[in-house]
PDB file of C-alpha atoms in Angstrom:
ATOM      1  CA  UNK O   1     -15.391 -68.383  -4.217  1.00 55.00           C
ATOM      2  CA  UNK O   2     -19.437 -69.401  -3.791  1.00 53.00           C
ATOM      3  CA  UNK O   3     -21.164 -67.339  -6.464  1.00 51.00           C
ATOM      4  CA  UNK O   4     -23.547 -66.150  -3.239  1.00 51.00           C
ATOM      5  CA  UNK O   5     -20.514 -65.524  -1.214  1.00 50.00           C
ATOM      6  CA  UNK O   6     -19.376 -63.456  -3.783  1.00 49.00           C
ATOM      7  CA  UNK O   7     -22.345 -61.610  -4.333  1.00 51.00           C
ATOM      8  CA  UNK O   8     -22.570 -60.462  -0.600  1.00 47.00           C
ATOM      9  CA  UNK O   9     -18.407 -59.731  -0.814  1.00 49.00           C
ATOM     10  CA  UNK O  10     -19.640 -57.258  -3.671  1.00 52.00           C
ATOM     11  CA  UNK O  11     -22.448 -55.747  -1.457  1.00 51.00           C
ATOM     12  CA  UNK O  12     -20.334 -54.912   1.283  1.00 47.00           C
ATOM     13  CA  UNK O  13     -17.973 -53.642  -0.850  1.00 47.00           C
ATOM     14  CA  UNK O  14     -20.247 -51.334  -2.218  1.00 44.00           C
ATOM     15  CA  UNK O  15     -21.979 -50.140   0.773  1.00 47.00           C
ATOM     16  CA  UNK O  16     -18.611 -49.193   1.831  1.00 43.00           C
ATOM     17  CA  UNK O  17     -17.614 -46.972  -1.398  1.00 45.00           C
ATOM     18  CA  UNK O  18     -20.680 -45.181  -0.739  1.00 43.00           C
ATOM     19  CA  UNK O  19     -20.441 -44.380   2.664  1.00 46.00           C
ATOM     20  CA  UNK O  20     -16.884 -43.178   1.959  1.00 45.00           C
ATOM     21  CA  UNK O  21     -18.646 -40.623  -0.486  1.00 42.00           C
ATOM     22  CA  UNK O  22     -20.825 -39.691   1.472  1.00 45.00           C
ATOM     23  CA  UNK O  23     -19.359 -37.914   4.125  1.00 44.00           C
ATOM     24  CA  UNK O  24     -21.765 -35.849   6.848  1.00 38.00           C
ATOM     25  CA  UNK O  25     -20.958 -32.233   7.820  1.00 43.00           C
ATOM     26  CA  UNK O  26     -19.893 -33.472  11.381  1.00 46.00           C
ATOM     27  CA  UNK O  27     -17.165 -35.324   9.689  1.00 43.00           C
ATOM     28  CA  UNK O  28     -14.322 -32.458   9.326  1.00 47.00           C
ATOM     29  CA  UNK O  29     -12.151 -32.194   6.288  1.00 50.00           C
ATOM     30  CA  UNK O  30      -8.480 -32.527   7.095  1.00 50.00           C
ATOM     31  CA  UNK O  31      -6.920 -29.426   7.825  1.00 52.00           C
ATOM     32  CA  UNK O  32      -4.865 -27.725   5.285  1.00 50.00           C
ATOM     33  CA  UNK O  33      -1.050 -28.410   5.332  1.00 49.00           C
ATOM     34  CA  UNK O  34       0.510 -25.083   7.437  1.00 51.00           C
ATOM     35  CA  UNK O  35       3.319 -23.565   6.170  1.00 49.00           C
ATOM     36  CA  UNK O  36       5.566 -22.870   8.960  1.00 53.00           C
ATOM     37  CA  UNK O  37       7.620 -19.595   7.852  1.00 48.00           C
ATOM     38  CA  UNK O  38       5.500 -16.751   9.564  1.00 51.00           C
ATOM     39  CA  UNK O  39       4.038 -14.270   7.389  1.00 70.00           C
ATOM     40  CA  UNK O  40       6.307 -10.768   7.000  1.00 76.00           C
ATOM     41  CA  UNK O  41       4.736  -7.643   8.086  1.00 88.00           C
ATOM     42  CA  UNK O  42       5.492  -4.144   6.260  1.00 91.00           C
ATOM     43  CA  UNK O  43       7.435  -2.058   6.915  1.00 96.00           C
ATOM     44  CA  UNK O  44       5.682   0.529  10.050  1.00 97.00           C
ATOM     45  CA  UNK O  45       6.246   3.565  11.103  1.00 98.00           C
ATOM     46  CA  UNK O  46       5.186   6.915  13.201  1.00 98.00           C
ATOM     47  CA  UNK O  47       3.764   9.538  11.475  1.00 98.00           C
ATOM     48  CA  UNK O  48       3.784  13.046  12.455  1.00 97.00           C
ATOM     49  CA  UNK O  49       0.480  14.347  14.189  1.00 96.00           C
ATOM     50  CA  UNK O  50       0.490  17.372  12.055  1.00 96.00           C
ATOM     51  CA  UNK O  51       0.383  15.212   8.496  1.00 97.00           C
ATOM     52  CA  UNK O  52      -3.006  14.432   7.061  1.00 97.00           C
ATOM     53  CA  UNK O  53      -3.323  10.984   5.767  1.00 97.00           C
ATOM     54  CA  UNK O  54      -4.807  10.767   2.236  1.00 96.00           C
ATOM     55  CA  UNK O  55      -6.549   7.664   0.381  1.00 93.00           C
ATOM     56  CA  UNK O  56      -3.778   5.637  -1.383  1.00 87.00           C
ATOM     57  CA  UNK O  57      -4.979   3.260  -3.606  1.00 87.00           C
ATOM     58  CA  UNK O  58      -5.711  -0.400  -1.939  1.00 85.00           C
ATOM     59  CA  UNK O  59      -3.434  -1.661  -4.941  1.00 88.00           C
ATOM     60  CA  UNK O  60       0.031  -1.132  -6.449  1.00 92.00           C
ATOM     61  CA  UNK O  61       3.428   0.388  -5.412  1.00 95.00           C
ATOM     62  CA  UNK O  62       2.255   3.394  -3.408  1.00 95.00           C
ATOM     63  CA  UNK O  63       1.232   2.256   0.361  1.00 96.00           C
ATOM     64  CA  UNK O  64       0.989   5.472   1.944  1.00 97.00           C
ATOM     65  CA  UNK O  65       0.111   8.814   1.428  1.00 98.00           C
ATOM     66  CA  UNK O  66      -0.047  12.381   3.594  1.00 98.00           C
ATOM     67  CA  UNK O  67      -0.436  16.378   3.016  1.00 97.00           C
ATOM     68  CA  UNK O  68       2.260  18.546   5.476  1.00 97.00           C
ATOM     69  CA  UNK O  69       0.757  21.598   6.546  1.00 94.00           C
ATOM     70  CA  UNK O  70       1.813  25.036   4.706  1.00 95.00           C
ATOM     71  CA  UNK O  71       4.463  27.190   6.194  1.00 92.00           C
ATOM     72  CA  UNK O  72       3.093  30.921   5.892  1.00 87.00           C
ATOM     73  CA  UNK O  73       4.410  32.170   2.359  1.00 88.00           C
ATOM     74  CA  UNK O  74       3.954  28.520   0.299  1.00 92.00           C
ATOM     75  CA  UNK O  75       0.764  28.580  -2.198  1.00 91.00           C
ATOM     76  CA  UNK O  76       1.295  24.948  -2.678  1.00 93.00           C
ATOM     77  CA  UNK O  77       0.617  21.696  -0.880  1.00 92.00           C
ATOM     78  CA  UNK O  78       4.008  19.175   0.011  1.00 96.00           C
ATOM     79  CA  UNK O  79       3.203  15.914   0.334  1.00 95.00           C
ATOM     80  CA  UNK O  80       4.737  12.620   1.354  1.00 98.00           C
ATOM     81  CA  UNK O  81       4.778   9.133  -0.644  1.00 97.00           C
ATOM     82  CA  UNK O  82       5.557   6.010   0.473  1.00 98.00           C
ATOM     83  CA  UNK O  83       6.020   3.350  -1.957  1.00 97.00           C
ATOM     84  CA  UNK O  84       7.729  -0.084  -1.951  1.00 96.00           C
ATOM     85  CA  UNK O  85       7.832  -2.506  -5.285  1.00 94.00           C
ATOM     86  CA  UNK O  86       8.726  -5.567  -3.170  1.00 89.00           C
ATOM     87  CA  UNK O  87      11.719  -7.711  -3.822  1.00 87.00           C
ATOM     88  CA  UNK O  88      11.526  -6.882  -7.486  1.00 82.00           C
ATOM     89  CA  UNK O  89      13.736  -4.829  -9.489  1.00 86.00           C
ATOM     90  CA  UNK O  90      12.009  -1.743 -10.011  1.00 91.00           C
ATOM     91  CA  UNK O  91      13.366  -1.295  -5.708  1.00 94.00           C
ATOM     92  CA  UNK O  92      16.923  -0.510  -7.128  1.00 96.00           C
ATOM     93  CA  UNK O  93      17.464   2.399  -4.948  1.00 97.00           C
ATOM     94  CA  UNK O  94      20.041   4.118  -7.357  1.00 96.00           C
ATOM     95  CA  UNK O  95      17.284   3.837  -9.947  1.00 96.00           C
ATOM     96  CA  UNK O  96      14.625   5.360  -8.196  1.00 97.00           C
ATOM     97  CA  UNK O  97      16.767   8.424  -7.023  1.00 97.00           C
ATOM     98  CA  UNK O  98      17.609   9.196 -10.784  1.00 96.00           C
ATOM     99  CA  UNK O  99      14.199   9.477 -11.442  1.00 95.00           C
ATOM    100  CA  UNK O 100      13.307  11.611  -8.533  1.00 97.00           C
ATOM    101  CA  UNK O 101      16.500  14.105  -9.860  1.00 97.00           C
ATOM    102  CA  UNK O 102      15.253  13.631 -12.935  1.00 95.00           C
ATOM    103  CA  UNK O 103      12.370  15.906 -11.779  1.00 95.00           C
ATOM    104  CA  UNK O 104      14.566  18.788 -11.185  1.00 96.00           C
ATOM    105  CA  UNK O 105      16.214  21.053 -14.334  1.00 92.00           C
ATOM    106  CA  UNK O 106      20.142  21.115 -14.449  1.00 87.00           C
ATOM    107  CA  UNK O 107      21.605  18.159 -13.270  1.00 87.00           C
ATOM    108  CA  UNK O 108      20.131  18.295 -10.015  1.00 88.00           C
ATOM    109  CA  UNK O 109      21.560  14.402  -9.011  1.00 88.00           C
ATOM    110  CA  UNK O 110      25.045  15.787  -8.881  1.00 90.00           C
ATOM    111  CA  UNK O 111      24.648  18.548  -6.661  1.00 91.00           C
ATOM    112  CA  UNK O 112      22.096  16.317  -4.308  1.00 96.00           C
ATOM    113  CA  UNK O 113      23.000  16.014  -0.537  1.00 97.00           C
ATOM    114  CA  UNK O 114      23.711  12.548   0.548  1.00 97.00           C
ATOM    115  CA  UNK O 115      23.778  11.012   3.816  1.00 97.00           C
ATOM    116  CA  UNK O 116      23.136   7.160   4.978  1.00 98.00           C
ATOM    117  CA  UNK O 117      22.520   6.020   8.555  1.00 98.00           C
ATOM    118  CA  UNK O 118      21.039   2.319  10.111  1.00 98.00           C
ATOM    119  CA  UNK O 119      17.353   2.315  11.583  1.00 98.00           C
ATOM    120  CA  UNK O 120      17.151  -0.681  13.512  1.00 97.00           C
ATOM    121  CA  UNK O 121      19.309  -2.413  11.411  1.00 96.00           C
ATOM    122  CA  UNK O 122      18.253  -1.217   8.163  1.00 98.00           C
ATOM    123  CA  UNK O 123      20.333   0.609   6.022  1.00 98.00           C
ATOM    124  CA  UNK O 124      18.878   4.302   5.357  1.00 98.00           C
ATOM    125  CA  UNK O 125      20.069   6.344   2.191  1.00 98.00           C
ATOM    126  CA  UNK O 126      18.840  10.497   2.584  1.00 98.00           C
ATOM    127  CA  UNK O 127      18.831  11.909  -0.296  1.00 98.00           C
ATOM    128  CA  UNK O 128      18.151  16.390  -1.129  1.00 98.00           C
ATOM    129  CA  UNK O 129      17.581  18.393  -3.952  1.00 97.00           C
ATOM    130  CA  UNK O 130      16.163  21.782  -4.918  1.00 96.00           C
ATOM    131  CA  UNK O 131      15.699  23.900  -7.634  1.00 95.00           C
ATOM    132  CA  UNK O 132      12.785  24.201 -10.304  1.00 96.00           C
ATOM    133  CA  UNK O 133      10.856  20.994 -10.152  1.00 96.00           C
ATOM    134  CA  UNK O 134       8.670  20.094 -13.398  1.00 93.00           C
ATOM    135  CA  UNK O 135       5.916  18.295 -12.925  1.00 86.00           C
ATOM    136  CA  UNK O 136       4.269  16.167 -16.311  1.00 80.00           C
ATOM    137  CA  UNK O 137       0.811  16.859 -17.130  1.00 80.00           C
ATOM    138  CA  UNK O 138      -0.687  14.365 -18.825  1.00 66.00           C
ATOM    139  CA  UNK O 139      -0.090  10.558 -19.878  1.00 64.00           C
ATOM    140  CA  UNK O 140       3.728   9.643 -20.180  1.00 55.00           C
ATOM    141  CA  UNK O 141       4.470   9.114 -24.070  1.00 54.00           C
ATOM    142  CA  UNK O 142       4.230   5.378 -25.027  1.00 56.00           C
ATOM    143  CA  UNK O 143       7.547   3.404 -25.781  1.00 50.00           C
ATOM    144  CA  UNK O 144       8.026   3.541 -29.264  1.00 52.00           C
ATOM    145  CA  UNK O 145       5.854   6.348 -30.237  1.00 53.00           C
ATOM    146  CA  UNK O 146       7.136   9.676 -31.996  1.00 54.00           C
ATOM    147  CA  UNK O 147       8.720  11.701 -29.296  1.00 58.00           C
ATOM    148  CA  UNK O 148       7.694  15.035 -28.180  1.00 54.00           C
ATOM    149  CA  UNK O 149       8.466  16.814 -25.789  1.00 56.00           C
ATOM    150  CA  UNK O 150       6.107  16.123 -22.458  1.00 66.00           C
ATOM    151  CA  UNK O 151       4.015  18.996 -21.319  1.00 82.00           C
ATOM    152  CA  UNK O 152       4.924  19.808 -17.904  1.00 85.00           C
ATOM    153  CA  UNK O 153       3.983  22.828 -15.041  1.00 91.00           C
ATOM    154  CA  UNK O 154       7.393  24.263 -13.885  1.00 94.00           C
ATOM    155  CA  UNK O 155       7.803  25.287 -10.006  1.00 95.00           C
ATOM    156  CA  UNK O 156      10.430  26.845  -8.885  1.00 94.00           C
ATOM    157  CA  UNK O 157      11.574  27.314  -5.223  1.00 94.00           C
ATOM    158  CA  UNK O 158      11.051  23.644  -4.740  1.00 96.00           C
ATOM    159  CA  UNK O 159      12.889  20.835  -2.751  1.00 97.00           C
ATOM    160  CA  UNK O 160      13.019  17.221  -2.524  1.00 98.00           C
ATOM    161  CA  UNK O 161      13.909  15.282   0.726  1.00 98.00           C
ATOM    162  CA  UNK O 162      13.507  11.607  -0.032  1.00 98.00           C
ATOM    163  CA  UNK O 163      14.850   8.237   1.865  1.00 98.00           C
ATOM    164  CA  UNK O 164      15.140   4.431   0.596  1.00 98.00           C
ATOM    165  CA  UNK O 165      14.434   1.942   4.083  1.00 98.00           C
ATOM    166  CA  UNK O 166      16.750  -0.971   2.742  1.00 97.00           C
ATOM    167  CA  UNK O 167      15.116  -4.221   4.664  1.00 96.00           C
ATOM    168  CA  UNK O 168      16.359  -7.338   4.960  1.00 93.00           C
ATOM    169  CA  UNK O 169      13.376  -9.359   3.879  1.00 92.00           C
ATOM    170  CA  UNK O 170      10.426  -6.219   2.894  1.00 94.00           C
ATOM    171  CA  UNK O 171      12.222  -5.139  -0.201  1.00 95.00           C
ATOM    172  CA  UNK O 172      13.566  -1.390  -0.258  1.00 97.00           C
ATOM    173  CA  UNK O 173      10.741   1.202   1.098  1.00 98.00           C
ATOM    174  CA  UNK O 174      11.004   4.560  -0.499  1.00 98.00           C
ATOM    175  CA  UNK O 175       9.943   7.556   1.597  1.00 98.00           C
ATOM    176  CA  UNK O 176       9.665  10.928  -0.806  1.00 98.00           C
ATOM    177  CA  UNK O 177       9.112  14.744   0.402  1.00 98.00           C
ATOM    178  CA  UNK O 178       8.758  17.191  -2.496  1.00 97.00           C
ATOM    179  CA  UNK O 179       7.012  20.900  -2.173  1.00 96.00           C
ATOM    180  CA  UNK O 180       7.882  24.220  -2.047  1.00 97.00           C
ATOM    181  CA  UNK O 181      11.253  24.961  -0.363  1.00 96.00           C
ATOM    182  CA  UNK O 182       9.877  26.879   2.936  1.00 96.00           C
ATOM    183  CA  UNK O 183       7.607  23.983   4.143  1.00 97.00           C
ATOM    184  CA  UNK O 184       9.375  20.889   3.108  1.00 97.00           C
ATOM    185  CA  UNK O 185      12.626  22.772   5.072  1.00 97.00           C
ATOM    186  CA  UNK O 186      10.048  23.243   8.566  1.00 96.00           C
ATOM    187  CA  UNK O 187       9.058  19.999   8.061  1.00 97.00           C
ATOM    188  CA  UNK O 188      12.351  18.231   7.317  1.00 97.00           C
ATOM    189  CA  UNK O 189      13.041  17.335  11.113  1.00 97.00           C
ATOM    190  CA  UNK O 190       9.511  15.730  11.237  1.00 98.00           C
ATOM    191  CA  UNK O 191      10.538  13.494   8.341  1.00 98.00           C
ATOM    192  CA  UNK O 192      13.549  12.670   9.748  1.00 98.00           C
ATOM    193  CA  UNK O 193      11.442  11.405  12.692  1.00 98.00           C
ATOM    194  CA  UNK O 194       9.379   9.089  10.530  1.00 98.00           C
ATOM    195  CA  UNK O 195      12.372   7.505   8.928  1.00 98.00           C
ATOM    196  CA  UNK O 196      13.821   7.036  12.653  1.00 98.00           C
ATOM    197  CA  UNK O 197      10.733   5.665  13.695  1.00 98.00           C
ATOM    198  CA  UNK O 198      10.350   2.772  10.988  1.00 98.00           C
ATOM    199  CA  UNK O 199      10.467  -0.511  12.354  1.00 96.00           C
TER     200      UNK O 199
END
């Protein structure tokens, strides 16, 4: 090639790289690639009128959180958790109800009432218990550390009412109802209500 067409073949060239670089901000970037699978919502539901919502923390397990209103002889509030671990293993439903019986003194997981039913076509497990209900005070002991025995306040005249949402693609949903025995009874048929209602 002529050294002075090459020269110019090198200009042009050049000029061309930079413009490239150079881009303006009318010049749009290329949109990002979409994926199509649609985002899955939680799990929803109704909640009574009567409950008080409470803050639950923005992260973690627990997505929900409310305070049922006394019946006339309870001291103590009941409240209602919602919690859901995702698609992980710490949902095992089984799991989860051994710990809540776990809360209660004698063996309280085989005398629990069991029932199971389908919401919408998820798979509900109901789950009862009462008796004296411990709750710990105080950090859990560490894994390997010296065990002692945990300090815990013991209640008794309580009851447990608590339901696992199985969902086909949300993970299982854990809804759990523990107070004294007189309020979480009234408000067992408003629970019921909320499990019905999830969706």
């Amino acid at each position: 090639m002529h050294p002075r067409r090459a020269s110019f073949a090198r200009s042009a060239m050049l000029a061309l790289a930079v413009s490239a670089c150079s881009r303006t901000a009318a010049e749009p970037e290329p949109a990002p690639a979409v994926s199509g699978a649609p985002a899955v919502a939680p799990l929803a539901w109704d909640v009574p009128g009567s409950w008080a919502a409470l803050e639950a923390p923005r992260a973690g397990p627990r997505k929900a959180l409310y305070r049922v209103p006394r019946a006339a002889n309870d001291k103590d509030d009941v409240e209602v958790q919602v919690v859901s671990y995702g698609l992980g293993s710490k949902g095992d439903v089984e799991a989860n109800f051994r710990e809540w019986f776990a809360q209660f003194d004698g063996g309280a997981g085989a005398k629990a009432a069991r029932e199971s039913f389908e919401v919408r076509g998820m798979r509900v497990e109901l789950v009862e218990v009462a008796g004296t209900y411990k709750i710990p005070l105080g950090p859990r002991p560490q894994a390997g550390a010296r065990k002692r025995p945990p300090v815990e306040m013991v209640k008794d005249g309580y009851r447990l009412v608590g339901a696992a949402v199985r969902t086909p693609d949300r993970g299982n949903w854990f809804f759990r109802m523990v107070g004294p025995d007189e309020t979480v009874q009234s408000a067992r048929s408003a629970f019921l209500s909320l499990i019905e209602s999830a969706r």
